[in-house]
Amino acid sequence: MTRILGLVACVLIVACGGGSTPSVASPTVARSVAPTVAATPDARGCAPVPSGIAVKTASIEMAKGGIVQLALRPDKAPATVATFISKANSGFYNGLTFHRVEADFVVQGGDPQGDGRGGGNQATELNDLPFCKGSLGIARGNDIKISNDSQFFICTGTCRFLDRMYTNFGQVTSGMDVVLGIRVGDKIKSIRID
């Protein structure tokens, strides 16, 4: 009897599409149910950094003025953080623009072509960090396993529908007002790693 019930459950899951992973292009506004996160979130819905976790700090200085401070999370996305740090330290981001700005969703930049089509590939590192206001993520195309290696986005609203769909590798710690003032074409003067 148990085997029959198990078989029926498997057939229902396959028939209803429950066994497949959805494919979503570079962050879209499509909504999905957000998974629960173990850590108690702050007022923005962000998970606090647990004590004892080593974070890296990045500072994005905008050409028009203003600095955005970020806490990077190598404990959750080690390869993504390493790539971001390497590119920042090499001056890769200096002079690049934010090519995408969507109110209450994201600002996206770091594309060497400036149009959302540039950059290389790296493996996606899905984790349990929630995409809340100020979260730092990496863009990707339709294949959930492959992310861009240079284009990053910062959530300007609650983006929990991106949870476990994109690599979340950090959080704005100060300068959210600067993020909210970013417009299409605004240039990054530099990104410094501390």
C-alpha positions as YAML, in Angstrom:
chain: A
units: angstrom
residues:
- id: 1
  name: MET
  ca: [0.00, 0.00, 0.00]
- id: 2
  name: THR
  ca: [2.83, 2.42, 0.93]
- id: 3
  name: ARG
  ca: [4.58, 1.70, -2.40]
- id: 4
  name: ILE
  ca: [1.36, 2.44, -4.32]
- id: 5
  name: LEU
  ca: [0.86, 5.76, -2.49]
- id: 6
  name: GLY
  ca: [4.51, 6.69, -3.16]
- id: 7
  name: LEU
  ca: [4.09, 5.87, -6.87]
- id: 8
  name: VAL
  ca: [0.89, 7.97, -7.06]
- id: 9
  name: ALA
  ca: [2.68, 10.91, -5.39]
- id: 10
  name: CYS
  ca: [5.58, 10.68, -7.88]
- id: 11
  name: VAL
  ca: [3.17, 10.62, -10.84]
- id: 12
  name: LEU
  ca: [1.33, 13.69, -9.50]
- id: 13
  name: ILE
  ca: [4.58, 15.62, -8.96]
- id: 14
  name: VAL
  ca: [5.81, 14.89, -12.49]
- id: 15
  name: ALA
  ca: [2.41, 15.60, -14.05]
- id: 16
  name: CYS
  ca: [2.10, 18.93, -12.25]
- id: 17
  name: GLY
  ca: [5.64, 20.04, -13.01]
- id: 18
  name: GLY
  ca: [6.76, 19.92, -9.37]
- id: 19
  name: GLY
  ca: [10.01, 18.16, -10.22]
- id: 20
  name: SER
  ca: [11.45, 20.78, -12.57]
- id: 21
  name: THR
  ca: [13.51, 23.88, -11.77]
- id: 22
  name: PRO
  ca: [12.03, 27.08, -13.19]
- id: 23
  name: SER
  ca: [14.16, 29.08, -15.62]
- id: 24
  name: VAL
  ca: [14.26, 32.83, -15.05]
- id: 25
  name: ALA
  ca: [16.24, 35.41, -17.03]
- id: 26
  name: SER
  ca: [18.43, 38.15, -15.47]
- id: 27
  name: PRO
  ca: [16.39, 39.27, -12.59]
- id: 28
  name: THR
  ca: [12.79, 39.64, -13.61]
- id: 29
  name: VAL
  ca: [9.74, 40.84, -11.77]
- id: 30
  name: ALA
  ca: [8.05, 37.41, -11.96]
- id: 31
  name: ARG
  ca: [6.81, 36.50, -8.48]
- id: 32
  name: SER
  ca: [7.26, 33.18, -6.72]
- id: 33
  name: VAL
  ca: [6.81, 31.93, -3.18]
- id: 34
  name: ALA
  ca: [9.86, 32.76, -1.07]
- id: 35
  name: PRO
  ca: [11.45, 30.04, 1.03]
- id: 36
  name: THR
  ca: [11.86, 30.55, 4.75]
- id: 37
  name: VAL
  ca: [15.22, 31.62, 6.13]
- id: 38
  name: ALA
  ca: [16.45, 30.38, 9.50]
- id: 39
  name: ALA
  ca: [17.99, 33.65, 10.80]
- id: 40
  name: THR
  ca: [15.68, 36.28, 12.26]
- id: 41
  name: PRO
  ca: [15.48, 39.07, 9.65]
- id: 42
  name: ASP
  ca: [15.97, 42.77, 10.41]
- id: 43
  name: ALA
  ca: [13.43, 45.51, 9.60]
- id: 44
  name: ARG
  ca: [14.26, 45.25, 5.86]
- id: 45
  name: GLY
  ca: [13.81, 41.47, 5.87]
- id: 46
  name: CYS
  ca: [17.58, 40.89, 5.67]
- id: 47
  name: ALA
  ca: [19.27, 38.11, 7.58]
- id: 48
  name: PRO
  ca: [21.86, 39.47, 10.02]
- id: 49
  name: VAL
  ca: [25.46, 38.32, 9.62]
- id: 50
  name: PRO
  ca: [26.02, 35.67, 12.29]
- id: 51
  name: SER
  ca: [28.78, 36.45, 14.78]
- id: 52
  name: GLY
  ca: [32.09, 34.83, 13.93]
- id: 53
  name: ILE
  ca: [31.52, 35.08, 10.15]
- id: 54
  name: ALA
  ca: [34.31, 36.90, 8.31]
- id: 55
  name: VAL
  ca: [32.87, 39.42, 5.87]
- id: 56
  name: LYS
  ca: [34.75, 41.52, 3.35]
- id: 57
  name: THR
  ca: [33.85, 45.18, 2.89]
- id: 58
  name: ALA
  ca: [33.52, 46.91, -0.49]
- id: 59
  name: SER
  ca: [32.98, 50.60, -1.19]
- id: 60
  name: ILE
  ca: [31.43, 51.71, -4.49]
- id: 61
  name: GLU
  ca: [32.29, 55.34, -5.19]
- id: 62
  name: MET
  ca: [30.03, 56.94, -7.77]
- id: 63
  name: ALA
  ca: [31.47, 59.41, -10.29]
- id: 64
  name: LYS
  ca: [28.65, 61.88, -9.52]
- id: 65
  name: GLY
  ca: [29.37, 61.61, -5.79]
- id: 66
  name: GLY
  ca: [28.31, 59.27, -3.03]
- id: 67
  name: ILE
  ca: [29.62, 56.04, -1.60]
- id: 68
  name: VAL
  ca: [27.84, 52.73, -1.10]
- id: 69
  name: GLN
  ca: [29.29, 50.40, 1.55]
- id: 70
  name: LEU
  ca: [28.75, 46.66, 1.11]
- id: 71
  name: ALA
  ca: [29.31, 43.66, 3.36]
- id: 72
  name: LEU
  ca: [30.38, 40.77, 1.09]
- id: 73
  name: ARG
  ca: [29.59, 37.20, 2.17]
- id: 74
  name: PRO
  ca: [32.33, 34.74, 1.16]
- id: 75
  name: ASP
  ca: [30.77, 32.23, 3.57]
- id: 76
  name: LYS
  ca: [27.69, 32.06, 1.28]
- id: 77
  name: ALA
  ca: [29.18, 32.66, -2.19]
- id: 78
  name: PRO
  ca: [32.97, 32.20, -2.02]
- id: 79
  name: ALA
  ca: [33.74, 32.06, -5.75]
- id: 80
  name: THR
  ca: [31.44, 35.01, -6.57]
- id: 81
  name: VAL
  ca: [32.99, 37.15, -3.83]
- id: 82
  name: ALA
  ca: [36.50, 36.19, -4.97]
- id: 83
  name: THR
  ca: [35.69, 37.16, -8.58]
- id: 84
  name: PHE
  ca: [34.11, 40.47, -7.50]
- id: 85
  name: ILE
  ca: [37.13, 41.31, -5.30]
- id: 86
  name: SER
  ca: [39.58, 40.40, -8.07]
- id: 87
  name: LYS
  ca: [37.78, 42.58, -10.61]
- id: 88
  name: ALA
  ca: [37.44, 45.48, -8.15]
- id: 89
  name: ASN
  ca: [41.14, 45.30, -7.19]
- id: 90
  name: SER
  ca: [42.18, 45.26, -10.86]
- id: 91
  name: GLY
  ca: [40.15, 48.43, -11.62]
- id: 92
  name: PHE
  ca: [37.79, 46.52, -13.92]
- id: 93
  name: TYR
  ca: [34.70, 48.39, -12.68]
- id: 94
  name: ASN
  ca: [36.23, 51.87, -12.87]
- id: 95
  name: GLY
  ca: [34.24, 53.97, -15.34]
- id: 96
  name: LEU
  ca: [31.56, 51.33, -16.02]
- id: 97
  name: THR
  ca: [27.92, 52.37, -15.83]
- id: 98
  name: PHE
  ca: [24.65, 51.26, -14.33]
- id: 99
  name: HIS
  ca: [22.72, 50.22, -17.43]
- id: 100
  name: ARG
  ca: [19.50, 49.12, -15.74]
- id: 101
  name: VAL
  ca: [17.39, 50.93, -13.15]
- id: 102
  name: GLU
  ca: [13.94, 49.70, -12.18]
- id: 103
  name: ALA
  ca: [12.13, 51.50, -9.35]
- id: 104
  name: ASP
  ca: [11.47, 49.36, -6.26]
- id: 105
  name: PHE
  ca: [13.34, 46.46, -7.87]
- id: 106
  name: VAL
  ca: [17.02, 46.75, -8.87]
- id: 107
  name: VAL
  ca: [19.88, 48.87, -10.14]
- id: 108
  name: GLN
  ca: [22.28, 46.82, -12.25]
- id: 109
  name: GLY
  ca: [25.79, 47.64, -13.45]
- id: 110
  name: GLY
  ca: [29.25, 46.26, -14.04]
- id: 111
  name: ASP
  ca: [28.72, 45.32, -17.67]
- id: 112
  name: PRO
  ca: [31.88, 45.98, -19.73]
- id: 113
  name: GLN
  ca: [29.66, 46.56, -22.81]
- id: 114
  name: GLY
  ca: [27.26, 48.83, -20.95]
- id: 115
  name: ASP
  ca: [24.10, 47.29, -22.41]
- id: 116
  name: GLY
  ca: [23.43, 44.22, -20.26]
- id: 117
  name: ARG
  ca: [24.96, 41.74, -22.72]
- id: 118
  name: GLY
  ca: [28.63, 41.80, -21.66]
- id: 119
  name: GLY
  ca: [30.72, 39.82, -19.23]
- id: 120
  name: GLY
  ca: [31.77, 36.22, -18.90]
- id: 121
  name: ASN
  ca: [30.35, 33.22, -17.07]
- id: 122
  name: GLN
  ca: [30.76, 31.70, -13.63]
- id: 123
  name: ALA
  ca: [28.91, 29.03, -11.68]
- id: 124
  name: THR
  ca: [25.82, 30.19, -9.79]
- id: 125
  name: GLU
  ca: [26.11, 29.88, -6.00]
- id: 126
  name: LEU
  ca: [22.57, 29.63, -4.66]
- id: 127
  name: ASN
  ca: [22.25, 30.08, -0.90]
- id: 128
  name: ASP
  ca: [19.77, 30.90, 1.85]
- id: 129
  name: LEU
  ca: [20.38, 34.67, 2.03]
- id: 130
  name: PRO
  ca: [17.11, 36.53, 1.43]
- id: 131
  name: PHE
  ca: [16.95, 39.16, -1.32]
- id: 132
  name: CYS
  ca: [15.78, 42.13, 0.72]
- id: 133
  name: LYS
  ca: [16.21, 45.85, 0.10]
- id: 134
  name: GLY
  ca: [19.94, 46.43, -0.31]
- id: 135
  name: SER
  ca: [20.88, 42.85, -1.22]
- id: 136
  name: LEU
  ca: [23.73, 42.38, -3.68]
- id: 137
  name: GLY
  ca: [23.26, 39.79, -6.43]
- id: 138
  name: ILE
  ca: [24.78, 38.60, -9.69]
- id: 139
  name: ALA
  ca: [22.88, 38.70, -12.98]
- id: 140
  name: ARG
  ca: [22.36, 35.56, -15.04]
- id: 141
  name: GLY
  ca: [20.60, 34.34, -18.15]
- id: 142
  name: ASN
  ca: [18.07, 31.54, -18.53]
- id: 143
  name: ASP
  ca: [20.35, 28.76, -17.21]
- id: 144
  name: ILE
  ca: [20.14, 28.88, -13.41]
- id: 145
  name: LYS
  ca: [23.53, 27.12, -13.14]
- id: 146
  name: ILE
  ca: [25.45, 29.85, -15.00]
- id: 147
  name: SER
  ca: [25.75, 33.44, -13.79]
- id: 148
  name: ASN
  ca: [27.50, 36.47, -15.23]
- id: 149
  name: ASP
  ca: [30.99, 37.12, -13.86]
- id: 150
  name: SER
  ca: [30.82, 40.92, -13.76]
- id: 151
  name: GLN
  ca: [27.24, 42.28, -13.81]
- id: 152
  name: PHE
  ca: [25.90, 42.83, -10.31]
- id: 153
  name: PHE
  ca: [22.63, 44.24, -9.05]
- id: 154
  name: ILE
  ca: [21.45, 45.86, -5.83]
- id: 155
  name: CYS
  ca: [17.83, 45.42, -4.77]
- id: 156
  name: THR
  ca: [16.04, 48.74, -4.26]
- id: 157
  name: GLY
  ca: [12.94, 47.01, -2.95]
- id: 158
  name: THR
  ca: [12.10, 43.68, -1.40]
- id: 159
  name: CYS
  ca: [13.02, 41.03, -3.97]
- id: 160
  name: ARG
  ca: [12.22, 37.83, -2.09]
- id: 161
  name: PHE
  ca: [10.97, 36.19, -5.30]
- id: 162
  name: LEU
  ca: [14.68, 36.06, -6.34]
- id: 163
  name: ASP
  ca: [15.57, 33.91, -3.29]
- id: 164
  name: ARG
  ca: [17.44, 30.75, -4.29]
- id: 165
  name: MET
  ca: [17.15, 31.78, -7.95]
- id: 166
  name: TYR
  ca: [20.20, 34.10, -8.10]
- id: 167
  name: THR
  ca: [23.52, 34.32, -6.28]
- id: 168
  name: ASN
  ca: [23.16, 36.62, -3.27]
- id: 169
  name: PHE
  ca: [26.65, 37.64, -2.15]
- id: 170
  name: GLY
  ca: [26.28, 40.70, 0.04]
- id: 171
  name: GLN
  ca: [24.31, 43.53, 1.53]
- id: 172
  name: VAL
  ca: [24.41, 47.34, 1.57]
- id: 173
  name: THR
  ca: [25.50, 48.50, 5.03]
- id: 174
  name: SER
  ca: [25.41, 52.24, 4.30]
- id: 175
  name: GLY
  ca: [24.64, 54.50, 1.36]
- id: 176
  name: MET
  ca: [21.24, 53.10, 0.44]
- id: 177
  name: ASP
  ca: [20.23, 56.71, -0.34]
- id: 178
  name: VAL
  ca: [23.02, 56.74, -2.95]
- id: 179
  name: VAL
  ca: [21.70, 53.48, -4.45]
- id: 180
  name: LEU
  ca: [18.19, 54.91, -4.66]
- id: 181
  name: GLY
  ca: [19.59, 57.95, -6.50]
- id: 182
  name: ILE
  ca: [21.30, 55.90, -9.24]
- id: 183
  name: ARG
  ca: [20.04, 56.57, -12.77]
- id: 184
  name: VAL
  ca: [20.72, 54.78, -16.07]
- id: 185
  name: GLY
  ca: [24.16, 55.81, -17.32]
- id: 186
  name: ASP
  ca: [25.56, 56.78, -13.90]
- id: 187
  name: LYS
  ca: [29.24, 55.81, -13.71]
- id: 188
  name: ILE
  ca: [31.17, 53.90, -11.11]
- id: 189
  name: LYS
  ca: [34.29, 55.87, -10.23]
- id: 190
  name: SER
  ca: [35.86, 52.94, -8.39]
- id: 191
  name: ILE
  ca: [35.19, 49.96, -6.16]
- id: 192
  name: ARG
  ca: [37.56, 49.58, -3.23]
- id: 193
  name: ILE
  ca: [37.90, 46.44, -1.12]
- id: 194
  name: ASP
  ca: [38.78, 46.93, 2.57]
...
